[in-house]
XYZ file of C-alpha atoms in Angstrom:
718
model
C 126.378 120.970 6.893
C 122.724 121.845 6.736
C 119.502 120.860 8.457
C 118.768 120.419 12.138
C 120.630 118.569 14.877
C 119.247 117.764 18.312
C 121.539 116.686 21.106
C 120.187 115.545 24.463
C 122.091 117.372 27.212
C 121.089 117.201 30.877
C 117.543 116.359 29.955
C 117.136 119.278 27.550
C 117.275 119.458 23.796
C 119.641 121.722 21.919
C 118.898 122.497 18.303
C 121.739 123.310 15.944
C 122.412 123.194 12.233
C 123.437 119.770 10.964
C 122.211 116.765 8.982
C 118.512 116.284 8.194
C 116.423 113.395 9.462
C 112.955 112.951 10.926
C 111.691 114.402 14.214
C 110.179 111.106 15.265
C 113.491 109.274 14.983
C 115.214 112.004 16.951
C 112.600 111.961 19.690
C 112.894 108.187 20.086
C 116.559 108.498 20.930
C 116.019 111.233 23.521
C 114.297 108.595 25.619
C 117.073 106.013 25.219
C 119.905 108.424 26.017
C 121.628 107.736 22.722
C 122.925 110.711 20.734
C 119.974 112.396 19.062
C 120.696 114.178 15.873
C 119.601 114.982 12.380
C 115.991 115.977 12.890
C 113.935 117.842 10.360
C 111.447 120.481 11.406
C 111.107 123.549 13.577
C 112.011 123.944 17.237
C 108.327 123.950 18.129
C 107.840 120.642 16.309
C 110.683 119.114 18.249
C 109.557 120.459 21.626
C 106.065 119.191 20.954
C 107.422 115.678 20.729
C 110.248 115.852 23.257
C 108.280 117.438 26.133
C 106.180 114.298 26.811
C 109.371 112.251 26.620
C 110.946 114.422 29.306
C 107.920 113.898 31.553
C 108.158 110.158 30.961
C 111.873 110.235 31.831
C 111.198 112.154 35.068
C 108.431 109.707 35.985
C 110.785 106.772 35.452
C 113.474 108.494 37.519
C 110.999 108.998 40.390
C 109.982 105.347 40.147
C 113.637 104.299 40.334
C 114.152 106.471 43.431
C 111.078 104.932 45.066
C 112.344 101.414 44.336
C 115.698 102.170 45.958
C 114.046 103.804 48.955
C 111.935 100.689 49.472
C 115.029 98.513 49.231
C 116.856 100.680 51.765
C 113.882 100.503 54.106
C 113.794 96.705 53.850
C 117.556 96.502 54.427
C 117.278 98.808 57.443
C 114.482 96.642 58.853
C 116.545 93.480 58.365
C 119.548 95.081 60.054
C 117.322 96.143 62.963
C 115.969 92.594 63.306
C 119.465 91.092 63.238
C 120.733 93.587 65.808
C 117.719 92.820 67.996
C 118.309 89.070 67.766
C 121.999 89.529 68.557
C 121.138 91.673 71.573
C 118.648 89.066 72.801
C 121.201 86.250 72.471
C 123.811 88.342 74.263
C 121.371 89.185 77.069
C 120.126 85.639 77.664
C 123.192 83.517 76.790
C 126.164 85.869 77.096
C 128.713 87.428 74.778
C 130.843 84.285 74.313
C 127.837 82.332 73.105
C 127.112 85.093 70.566
C 130.685 84.878 69.249
C 130.458 81.093 69.023
C 127.155 81.347 67.164
C 128.669 83.823 64.709
C 131.666 81.552 64.063
C 129.386 78.562 63.502
C 127.345 80.583 61.001
C 130.499 81.667 59.138
C 131.837 78.098 59.000
C 128.470 76.815 57.748
C 128.403 79.512 55.047
C 131.916 78.676 53.882
C 131.249 74.932 54.029
C 128.299 75.455 51.705
C 130.775 76.442 48.964
C 130.881 80.228 49.415
C 134.456 80.350 50.730
C 135.860 80.754 47.224
C 134.289 84.196 46.768
C 136.059 85.470 49.892
C 139.361 84.102 48.636
C 138.934 85.725 45.209
C 137.889 88.997 46.863
C 140.955 88.973 49.113
C 143.324 88.332 46.194
C 141.788 90.912 43.829
C 141.057 93.651 46.389
C 144.447 95.414 45.962
C 143.999 95.520 42.177
C 140.440 96.798 42.462
C 141.387 99.442 45.023
C 144.261 100.791 42.908
C 142.042 100.892 39.836
C 139.239 102.575 41.786
C 141.557 105.355 42.962
C 142.753 105.914 39.383
C 139.188 105.879 38.095
C 138.128 108.478 40.667
C 141.014 110.754 39.635
C 139.977 110.307 36.008
C 136.360 111.211 36.764
C 137.409 114.278 38.767
C 139.300 115.669 35.773
C 136.594 114.790 33.253
C 133.835 116.207 35.460
C 135.812 119.424 35.971
C 136.099 120.019 32.232
C 132.444 119.068 31.838
C 131.366 121.507 34.543
C 133.455 124.302 32.997
C 132.169 123.386 29.521
C 135.769 123.878 28.387
C 136.392 123.866 24.646
C 139.319 121.961 23.188
C 140.886 125.270 22.197
C 140.877 126.436 25.821
C 142.358 123.158 27.049
C 145.211 123.177 24.534
C 145.969 126.867 25.068
C 146.348 126.100 28.775
C 148.851 123.374 27.865
C 150.771 125.767 25.588
C 150.929 128.387 28.332
C 152.660 125.889 30.637
C 155.058 124.496 28.003
C 155.604 127.066 25.207
C 159.147 125.997 24.298
C 158.916 122.298 25.128
C 158.988 119.887 22.156
C 155.439 118.786 21.407
C 155.949 116.624 18.297
C 159.166 115.059 17.015
C 159.132 113.810 13.416
C 162.050 112.743 11.218
C 164.476 114.942 13.099
C 162.115 117.935 13.275
C 160.994 119.269 16.656
C 157.780 121.266 16.867
C 157.361 123.147 20.129
C 153.963 123.713 21.703
C 154.144 127.353 20.627
C 154.780 126.303 17.016
C 151.850 123.875 17.059
C 149.642 126.665 18.409
C 150.801 129.143 15.755
C 150.413 126.717 12.838
C 146.956 125.631 13.994
C 145.944 129.290 14.294
C 147.038 129.807 10.686
C 144.846 126.905 9.591
C 141.922 128.340 11.540
C 142.324 131.824 10.067
C 142.670 130.583 6.473
C 139.525 128.475 6.632
C 137.609 131.141 8.505
C 138.477 133.614 5.737
C 137.162 131.073 3.207
C 133.786 131.025 4.919
C 133.959 127.827 6.954
C 132.053 127.911 10.228
C 130.821 125.863 13.164
C 129.192 122.601 12.070
C 130.940 122.373 8.690
C 133.028 119.309 7.884
C 136.462 119.143 6.254
C 138.140 115.832 5.376
C 141.814 115.340 6.225
C 143.629 112.889 3.931
C 147.233 113.109 5.034
C 150.089 110.823 6.051
C 151.631 111.027 9.515
C 153.362 114.363 10.087
C 153.018 117.268 12.564
C 150.778 119.173 10.147
C 148.150 116.422 10.535
C 147.481 117.281 14.175
C 147.794 121.020 13.563
C 145.219 120.850 10.755
C 142.347 119.318 12.742
C 143.315 121.302 15.830
C 143.124 124.537 13.836
C 139.786 123.626 12.262
C 138.375 122.856 15.710
C 139.125 126.441 16.754
C 136.399 127.683 14.405
C 134.018 124.822 15.178
C 134.709 122.844 11.989
C 134.605 119.057 12.370
C 137.477 117.162 10.737
C 136.923 113.741 9.174
C 140.167 111.774 9.561
C 140.423 109.659 6.410
C 142.316 106.368 6.314
C 145.166 106.926 3.843
C 144.843 103.342 2.542
C 141.344 103.935 1.162
C 140.788 104.158 -2.573
C 137.909 104.504 -5.039
C 134.545 103.340 -3.608
C 135.670 103.275 0.029
C 137.238 106.718 -0.274
C 134.184 108.217 -1.973
C 131.924 106.720 0.685
C 134.071 108.113 3.513
C 134.012 111.594 1.995
C 130.292 111.686 1.245
C 128.868 110.083 4.396
C 130.021 113.074 6.474
C 129.029 115.577 3.757
C 132.551 116.915 3.574
C 132.742 120.419 2.124
C 136.499 120.357 1.556
C 139.466 117.999 1.505
C 142.930 118.740 2.839
C 145.305 116.207 1.325
C 149.009 115.623 0.983
C 150.795 115.778 -2.345
C 151.669 112.100 -1.894
C 147.937 111.259 -2.043
C 146.975 113.542 -4.926
C 146.592 110.601 -7.336
C 144.062 108.938 -5.022
C 142.079 112.186 -4.859
C 142.241 112.662 -8.631
C 140.801 109.154 -9.140
C 137.574 110.061 -7.316
C 137.047 113.655 -8.460
C 134.312 112.677 -10.896
C 132.476 110.800 -8.124
C 132.309 113.556 -5.503
C 130.417 116.833 -5.634
C 132.100 119.510 -7.718
C 131.587 122.109 -4.984
C 133.936 120.242 -2.623
C 137.028 122.440 -2.231
C 140.431 120.794 -2.649
C 143.425 121.977 -0.599
C 146.764 120.338 -1.310
C 149.414 120.533 1.354
C 153.004 119.836 0.392
C 154.660 120.931 3.634
C 156.837 123.163 1.446
C 155.776 126.753 0.830
C 157.645 126.857 -2.474
C 156.077 123.724 -3.935
C 153.519 124.124 -6.659
C 150.387 122.081 -7.200
C 150.117 119.530 -10.008
C 146.461 120.204 -10.780
C 144.827 123.586 -11.319
C 141.764 122.341 -9.427
C 143.862 122.099 -6.251
C 144.596 125.102 -4.046
C 148.092 125.214 -2.578
C 147.442 125.388 1.149
C 151.101 126.106 1.919
C 150.925 129.378 0.010
C 147.696 130.340 1.769
C 149.269 129.613 5.163
C 152.438 131.558 4.450
C 150.918 134.972 5.164
C 148.102 133.849 7.499
C 147.819 135.309 10.993
C 149.235 133.299 13.908
C 146.836 134.819 16.440
C 143.811 132.810 17.608
C 140.712 133.476 15.476
C 137.713 135.276 16.891
C 134.411 133.458 16.399
C 130.849 134.284 17.369
C 129.723 130.760 18.225
C 130.633 129.466 21.667
C 132.423 126.121 21.692
C 132.264 123.614 24.533
C 132.385 120.001 25.653
C 129.585 118.744 23.444
C 130.955 119.965 20.106
C 131.866 117.364 17.519
C 135.652 117.473 17.287
C 136.593 114.819 14.714
C 135.078 111.880 12.866
C 137.128 108.694 13.058
C 136.223 105.874 10.708
C 135.635 102.368 11.884
C 134.718 99.342 9.822
C 131.999 97.545 11.748
C 129.792 94.611 10.927
C 127.674 96.348 8.295
C 129.918 97.075 5.326
C 131.714 100.249 4.308
C 133.591 102.446 6.826
C 131.381 104.243 9.332
C 132.227 107.655 10.772
C 132.269 107.522 14.569
C 131.549 110.815 16.324
C 134.297 112.010 18.669
C 133.158 115.021 20.662
C 135.432 117.167 22.807
C 134.309 115.349 25.961
C 134.798 111.961 24.307
C 138.321 112.842 23.115
C 139.241 114.026 26.602
C 137.876 110.876 28.210
C 139.809 108.619 25.803
C 143.101 110.410 26.486
C 142.476 110.889 30.212
C 141.419 107.281 30.798
C 144.621 105.834 29.390
C 146.648 108.564 31.140
C 145.367 107.832 34.644
C 144.842 104.077 34.405
C 148.276 103.410 32.904
C 150.108 105.850 35.209
C 151.418 108.125 32.464
C 153.452 111.163 33.533
C 153.695 114.555 31.834
C 157.471 114.041 31.694
C 157.090 110.874 29.587
C 158.231 110.868 25.962
C 155.910 108.786 23.791
C 156.801 106.827 20.674
C 153.961 106.083 18.256
C 154.377 104.708 14.720
C 150.593 104.264 14.481
C 148.501 106.181 11.921
C 147.109 109.434 13.269
C 143.715 108.824 11.662
C 143.097 106.025 14.193
C 141.899 106.509 17.766
C 144.947 104.786 19.248
C 147.536 107.089 17.700
C 145.422 110.161 17.019
C 143.514 110.404 20.311
C 145.231 108.311 22.964
C 148.831 109.253 22.280
C 148.328 112.698 20.763
C 145.978 113.448 23.656
C 148.965 113.126 26.000
C 150.603 115.986 24.124
C 147.524 118.147 23.641
C 146.084 117.811 27.157
C 149.015 116.900 29.422
C 152.007 118.490 27.703
C 154.017 115.340 26.975
C 156.334 115.011 23.976
C 155.268 112.590 21.222
C 157.615 111.069 18.639
C 155.851 109.921 15.451
C 156.862 108.059 12.299
C 155.380 108.095 8.820
C 155.029 104.299 8.900
C 155.796 101.474 11.302
C 159.156 99.728 10.946
C 159.849 96.574 12.957
C 163.620 96.937 12.650
C 163.569 100.605 13.724
C 161.060 100.384 16.605
C 163.453 99.852 19.534
C 166.212 101.843 17.817
C 163.904 104.855 17.459
C 162.888 104.647 21.113
C 166.554 104.566 22.062
C 167.457 107.424 19.688
C 164.694 109.748 20.901
C 164.933 108.721 24.565
C 161.307 107.570 24.694
C 159.925 106.196 27.951
C 156.602 104.846 26.649
C 156.082 103.075 23.317
C 152.789 102.278 21.612
C 151.869 99.184 19.611
C 148.813 97.710 17.928
C 147.875 94.346 16.458
C 150.735 92.362 14.952
C 153.419 95.000 15.565
C 154.926 93.149 18.511
C 155.083 89.911 16.515
C 156.931 91.672 13.680
C 159.362 93.276 16.141
C 159.966 89.915 17.794
C 160.558 88.285 14.396
C 163.444 90.660 13.651
C 166.942 89.186 14.232
C 168.025 89.573 17.889
C 170.581 92.247 18.722
C 172.882 92.534 21.699
C 171.363 95.876 22.670
C 167.674 94.862 22.342
C 167.130 95.606 26.031
C 169.208 98.791 26.090
C 166.689 101.640 26.160
C 164.700 103.885 28.511
C 161.273 102.360 27.822
C 159.453 101.877 31.125
C 156.190 100.747 29.561
C 154.578 99.736 26.299
C 150.868 100.179 25.754
C 148.387 99.281 23.070
C 146.092 96.464 22.031
C 146.688 93.208 20.223
C 149.730 91.753 22.009
C 149.020 88.032 21.803
C 149.350 86.000 25.017
C 151.470 83.447 23.114
C 154.331 85.926 22.587
C 153.735 88.266 25.549
C 156.345 86.803 27.920
C 158.961 86.251 25.226
C 158.574 89.848 24.029
C 158.920 91.520 27.430
C 161.886 89.324 28.390
C 163.824 89.884 25.169
C 163.284 93.640 25.088
C 163.450 94.243 28.841
C 159.926 95.680 29.085
C 158.911 96.218 32.705
C 155.219 96.880 32.167
C 152.613 96.200 29.491
C 149.423 98.247 29.574
C 147.102 96.372 27.223
C 143.770 98.098 26.613
C 140.547 97.294 24.826
C 137.905 99.585 23.393
C 136.038 100.480 20.238
C 136.394 103.966 18.769
C 132.668 104.568 18.990
C 131.974 102.475 22.086
C 131.801 103.039 25.823
C 132.971 99.569 26.861
C 136.639 100.395 27.428
C 138.984 98.512 29.745
C 142.683 98.451 30.658
C 145.044 95.842 32.069
C 146.284 97.705 35.155
C 148.266 94.939 36.867
C 150.446 93.453 34.103
C 148.493 90.175 33.910
C 149.825 88.275 30.886
C 147.304 88.210 28.033
C 144.621 90.195 29.837
C 142.935 93.213 28.235
C 141.340 94.467 31.460
C 139.124 93.258 34.262
C 135.696 93.295 35.860
C 135.694 93.644 39.639
C 134.459 90.526 41.411
C 133.763 92.533 44.568
C 131.775 95.533 43.304
C 131.171 95.111 39.549
C 128.575 97.911 39.603
C 131.298 100.573 39.915
C 132.067 100.299 36.194
C 128.952 98.897 34.456
C 130.383 96.559 31.828
C 129.364 92.936 31.353
C 129.726 89.829 29.228
C 126.383 88.460 28.059
C 125.331 85.203 26.454
C 124.638 85.291 22.711
C 123.540 82.800 20.085
C 125.570 81.727 17.043
C 124.437 84.856 15.193
C 125.688 87.141 17.954
C 122.189 88.045 19.176
C 121.621 88.255 22.964
C 120.054 85.226 24.653
C 117.246 86.468 26.896
C 115.517 84.943 29.921
C 111.793 84.529 30.553
C 111.520 88.233 31.443
C 113.080 89.255 28.129
C 116.328 90.407 29.771
C 119.913 89.500 28.911
C 121.813 86.888 30.898
C 125.364 87.328 32.154
C 128.074 84.794 31.466
C 129.726 82.891 34.273
C 133.512 82.869 34.745
C 135.324 81.159 31.838
C 132.184 81.297 29.674
C 132.627 83.261 26.406
C 130.121 85.948 25.508
C 129.708 89.381 23.948
C 131.128 92.386 25.769
C 128.747 95.289 26.476
C 128.859 98.675 28.190
C 125.831 100.210 29.875
C 124.764 103.580 28.447
C 124.271 106.408 30.933
C 123.328 109.792 29.388
C 125.213 112.908 30.517
C 128.097 110.776 31.777
C 131.144 111.190 29.491
C 132.482 107.790 30.519
C 129.228 105.966 29.803
C 127.722 107.944 26.905
C 127.408 106.480 23.415
C 127.718 109.042 20.627
C 127.632 106.462 17.860
C 128.144 107.191 14.190
C 127.174 109.959 11.805
C 124.800 107.386 10.306
C 121.950 107.149 12.820
C 120.755 103.769 11.553
C 124.219 102.300 12.059
C 124.233 103.713 15.602
C 120.973 101.996 16.484
C 122.401 98.615 15.503
C 125.100 98.990 18.167
C 122.604 99.541 20.985
C 120.576 96.868 22.771
C 117.706 97.662 25.121
C 116.142 95.931 28.119
C 119.520 94.561 29.135
C 119.310 93.877 32.880
C 116.162 95.891 33.588
C 113.266 97.103 31.490
C 114.128 100.361 29.727
C 117.916 100.337 30.141
C 120.311 100.206 27.191
C 123.888 99.226 26.407
C 126.493 99.431 23.668
C 127.138 95.977 22.212
C 130.729 95.600 21.067
C 130.348 92.567 18.825
C 133.492 91.086 20.388
C 133.629 87.755 22.172
C 135.438 88.024 25.508
C 135.919 85.664 28.416
C 136.435 86.465 32.116
C 138.399 84.157 34.391
C 137.682 83.525 38.061
C 139.606 86.641 39.093
C 137.698 88.911 36.731
C 140.541 89.230 34.208
C 139.202 89.627 30.672
C 140.623 87.993 27.560
C 139.775 88.620 23.909
C 138.503 85.566 22.022
C 136.976 86.564 18.685
C 134.702 88.923 16.763
C 131.092 88.219 15.938
C 129.360 89.025 12.680
C 130.922 89.323 9.271
C 133.844 91.453 10.339
C 137.230 89.984 11.164
C 140.463 91.576 12.320
C 143.728 91.331 10.386
C 146.980 93.281 10.720
C 145.379 95.422 13.427
C 142.524 96.497 11.134
C 138.877 95.491 10.907
C 137.921 93.996 7.551
C 134.332 94.008 6.338
C 133.533 90.874 4.345
C 130.600 92.480 2.556
C 132.811 95.280 1.233
C 135.470 92.865 -0.030
C 132.801 90.623 -1.572
C 131.349 93.570 -3.480
C 134.757 94.622 -4.812
C 135.699 91.121 -6.000
C 132.281 90.527 -7.521
C 132.617 93.705 -9.580
C 136.073 92.708 -10.796
C 135.053 89.174 -11.874
C 131.848 90.178 -13.636
C 129.514 89.651 -10.673
C 130.307 86.009 -9.992
C 129.297 84.620 -6.582
C 131.898 85.394 -3.942
C 132.034 84.493 -0.262
C 134.587 86.244 1.945
C 135.482 85.166 5.471
C 138.381 85.065 7.876
C 140.450 81.945 8.531
C 142.883 81.208 11.330
C 146.596 80.698 10.765
C 148.435 78.898 13.530
C 150.354 81.303 15.761
C 148.923 84.489 14.260
C 146.476 86.934 15.782
C 143.175 87.595 14.070
C 142.028 85.965 10.845
C 143.427 86.127 7.335
C 141.018 87.043 4.566
C 139.865 84.236 2.302
C 137.615 84.547 -0.738
C 135.711 81.572 -2.129
C 134.977 82.318 -5.787
C 132.431 80.331 -7.793
C 134.301 79.732 -11.056
C 133.919 76.068 -12.138
C 135.320 76.802 -15.611
C 138.286 78.667 -14.076
C 138.010 81.596 -16.458
C 139.062 84.241 -13.919
C 142.662 85.377 -14.318
C 143.807 85.514 -10.682
C 147.150 87.151 -11.419
C 145.770 89.555 -13.974
C 142.523 91.445 -13.576
C 141.829 90.208 -10.035
C 145.184 91.139 -8.519
C 145.235 94.499 -10.301
C 141.669 95.276 -9.271
C 142.282 94.367 -5.631
C 145.365 96.597 -5.485
C 143.384 99.515 -6.867
C 140.243 99.128 -4.799
C 141.286 97.752 -1.410
C 143.869 98.602 1.236
C 146.536 95.922 1.679
C 145.091 94.502 4.900
C 141.692 93.893 3.225
C 142.992 91.988 0.201
C 142.315 88.243 0.508
C 145.339 86.193 1.495
C 143.687 83.047 0.149
C 141.482 82.372 -2.886
C 139.424 79.194 -3.172
C 137.924 78.276 -6.559
C 134.523 76.693 -5.930
C 133.230 74.003 -8.279
C 129.745 74.055 -6.777
C 127.669 76.549 -4.833
C 125.886 75.711 -1.587
C 122.807 77.827 -0.819
C 120.478 77.980 2.177
C 116.728 77.636 1.910
C 116.486 81.385 1.552
C 119.132 81.488 -1.203
C 121.906 82.798 0.990
C 125.500 81.715 0.461
C 126.764 79.385 3.190
C 130.119 80.238 4.663
C 130.320 78.332 7.965
C 131.541 75.066 6.408
C 133.999 76.919 4.185
C 135.382 78.774 7.177
C 135.869 75.534 9.115
C 137.805 73.987 6.221
C 140.042 77.049 6.046
C 142.902 76.890 3.557
C 143.759 73.226 4.162
C 143.952 71.568 0.696
C 143.443 68.117 2.236
C 139.887 69.020 3.240
C 138.629 69.836 -0.249
C 139.155 69.016 -3.894
C 138.841 72.729 -4.729
C 142.006 74.557 -5.693
C 143.251 77.030 -3.075
C 145.735 79.806 -3.780
C 147.711 82.078 -1.449
C 149.076 85.590 -1.935
C 152.859 85.463 -2.082
C 155.254 88.193 -0.975
C 155.597 89.316 -4.612
C 151.865 89.955 -4.882
C 150.911 86.902 -6.971
C 148.565 84.023 -6.164
C 150.145 80.555 -6.140
C 148.694 77.120 -5.434
C 148.503 75.907 -1.831
C 149.921 72.385 -1.595
C 150.245 70.290 1.561
C 153.861 71.421 1.857
C 152.914 75.100 1.444
C 150.091 74.672 3.981
C 152.533 73.308 6.574
C 155.080 76.060 5.909
C 152.459 78.814 6.328
C 151.344 77.340 9.654
C 154.925 76.983 10.869
C 155.757 80.560 9.901
C 158.329 79.514 7.316
C 156.186 81.230 4.677
C 154.988 84.639 5.894
C 151.683 86.058 4.772
């Protein structure tokens, strides 16, 4: 990658080669504490702008210190006055009278309606204390790595030294030891170093689940190359976008995905190098434009590469794609410190042990499987069992076969597992805990009882965000909690928003917090130089800015806004309610309506299309529905449309329902209305429009009242 990159670190600015942007934009973000990158100009230009910002930051810090000193002085004065009054009462009326007066004051306070807080505090104190101890242990480890400025290479080599012959990854009967992972990753590093790749370059990894996936990005990180982890479901436009947004200079891809790569060759730069990996040194490549990486690795050195550039905590490690509220996939920046925090947080808060054996059928290009679970292997030396793809019927059987103690899930996985026919040995296994996100409260109890699961560690967090929480006390349906006693310890909040998802502000222009049982948007306060509170954002700086709100609870502060609607009960337990904006969640994946609309519109000759998510009774998330303006019904649903959707969209993004609109409803500004359509859902009794659903054989068929009832009852699966 070329250009300049500026990263704010401990109040200073580091300049390194990376994407090009404007100095002014970079300087603005130094003040806010958000990742500052992609500036164009010389170091002198940057310092000329950043220096005044630093002075302004120091002035604000001094002002904050002065405010707190004044508050402490006032509190000390009040304490002195109270002590003086108590002493006077004791002196003139005696000690017993003082005790009686205190008891009367307490009773009056409780009678005024404040007793409930004390009750809630007493009930939740054990939970908060346990979580606080875990959080402190987490911060100690993270701070130690931060202080040492340890690179990911150093951390993993330390793990290998402790466990050279221990199985690191188990896959389809293969066992890769830690020493083998180290050697293979060193081969990757040496091959790409010999091909001229260096610190700051980007290589895309387009590969199905297998041990080589982890070894590839781990090896590239040893020479400072950032790996973009590409979703293997992406095709055509989405794939091209994902490759170009990070300015990938090469692609490592599996032979099983060579057709997908071939489809986009004419749409990506010709200088992008193509490395095909077959996981078989004797296999040849199908296309002369592809280099056979297996052959290159065969004679590569297994010793760690020597590099001139020093690597540390702030290096970009991988890019993980997330589909937010603004269209095509966005590349979230995962630095070394961020990766460590993600893995360490789940490790400490869920009470993982290094002796645990993890089972994860999740894709390794996602944070959950690729960072959380693989982080337990890379950092803590645990063994991880992976699968190419999730199988509901094999989930418990695999855990039993490989003697796994912790199993991971996401989204609808638990529902699919529960839907499988019961077996006599469903509860016969060594699983002590399952962890993940998306286990619906409606099936939580039934799932843990049938499969004899002792503990569920449900977590919540966005790949790019800093608002991450964990259910530490097995509360059914909860995704985490906010302390009711000292909420300031972990600065996350739920704020009021309007129907568009924008914060509702008070007379001072600040956000307002929701009360218990009031839904609102979840946010996490941004604190620079704190790995647990930093927000690195996306490669796309403009997209990053949209995820940050300022002047939250005080003038000048900032927070990451998740876009998710959460609700907190009286005890501080948090529950997921919905997503704001145009993005909905289906099958454990985020679906961007604007992207799906664009694809369908192109297929049907640019007709008006509205895409939204609709609820199906008993199912988590929302199923995709496309309302297509086609009064003459000329579109062939089971011809061009179905074929085009299969080619252009991953399965989870393809609309489950199609509604043929006879008329188009526009706003005063000529925008398509979707709220009324979304409320009507796929119920044929609420409209005269024809509605179709995607059957299990991949064809669209008419939704009748009988079909509608069967879908809602689960008799027809979608």
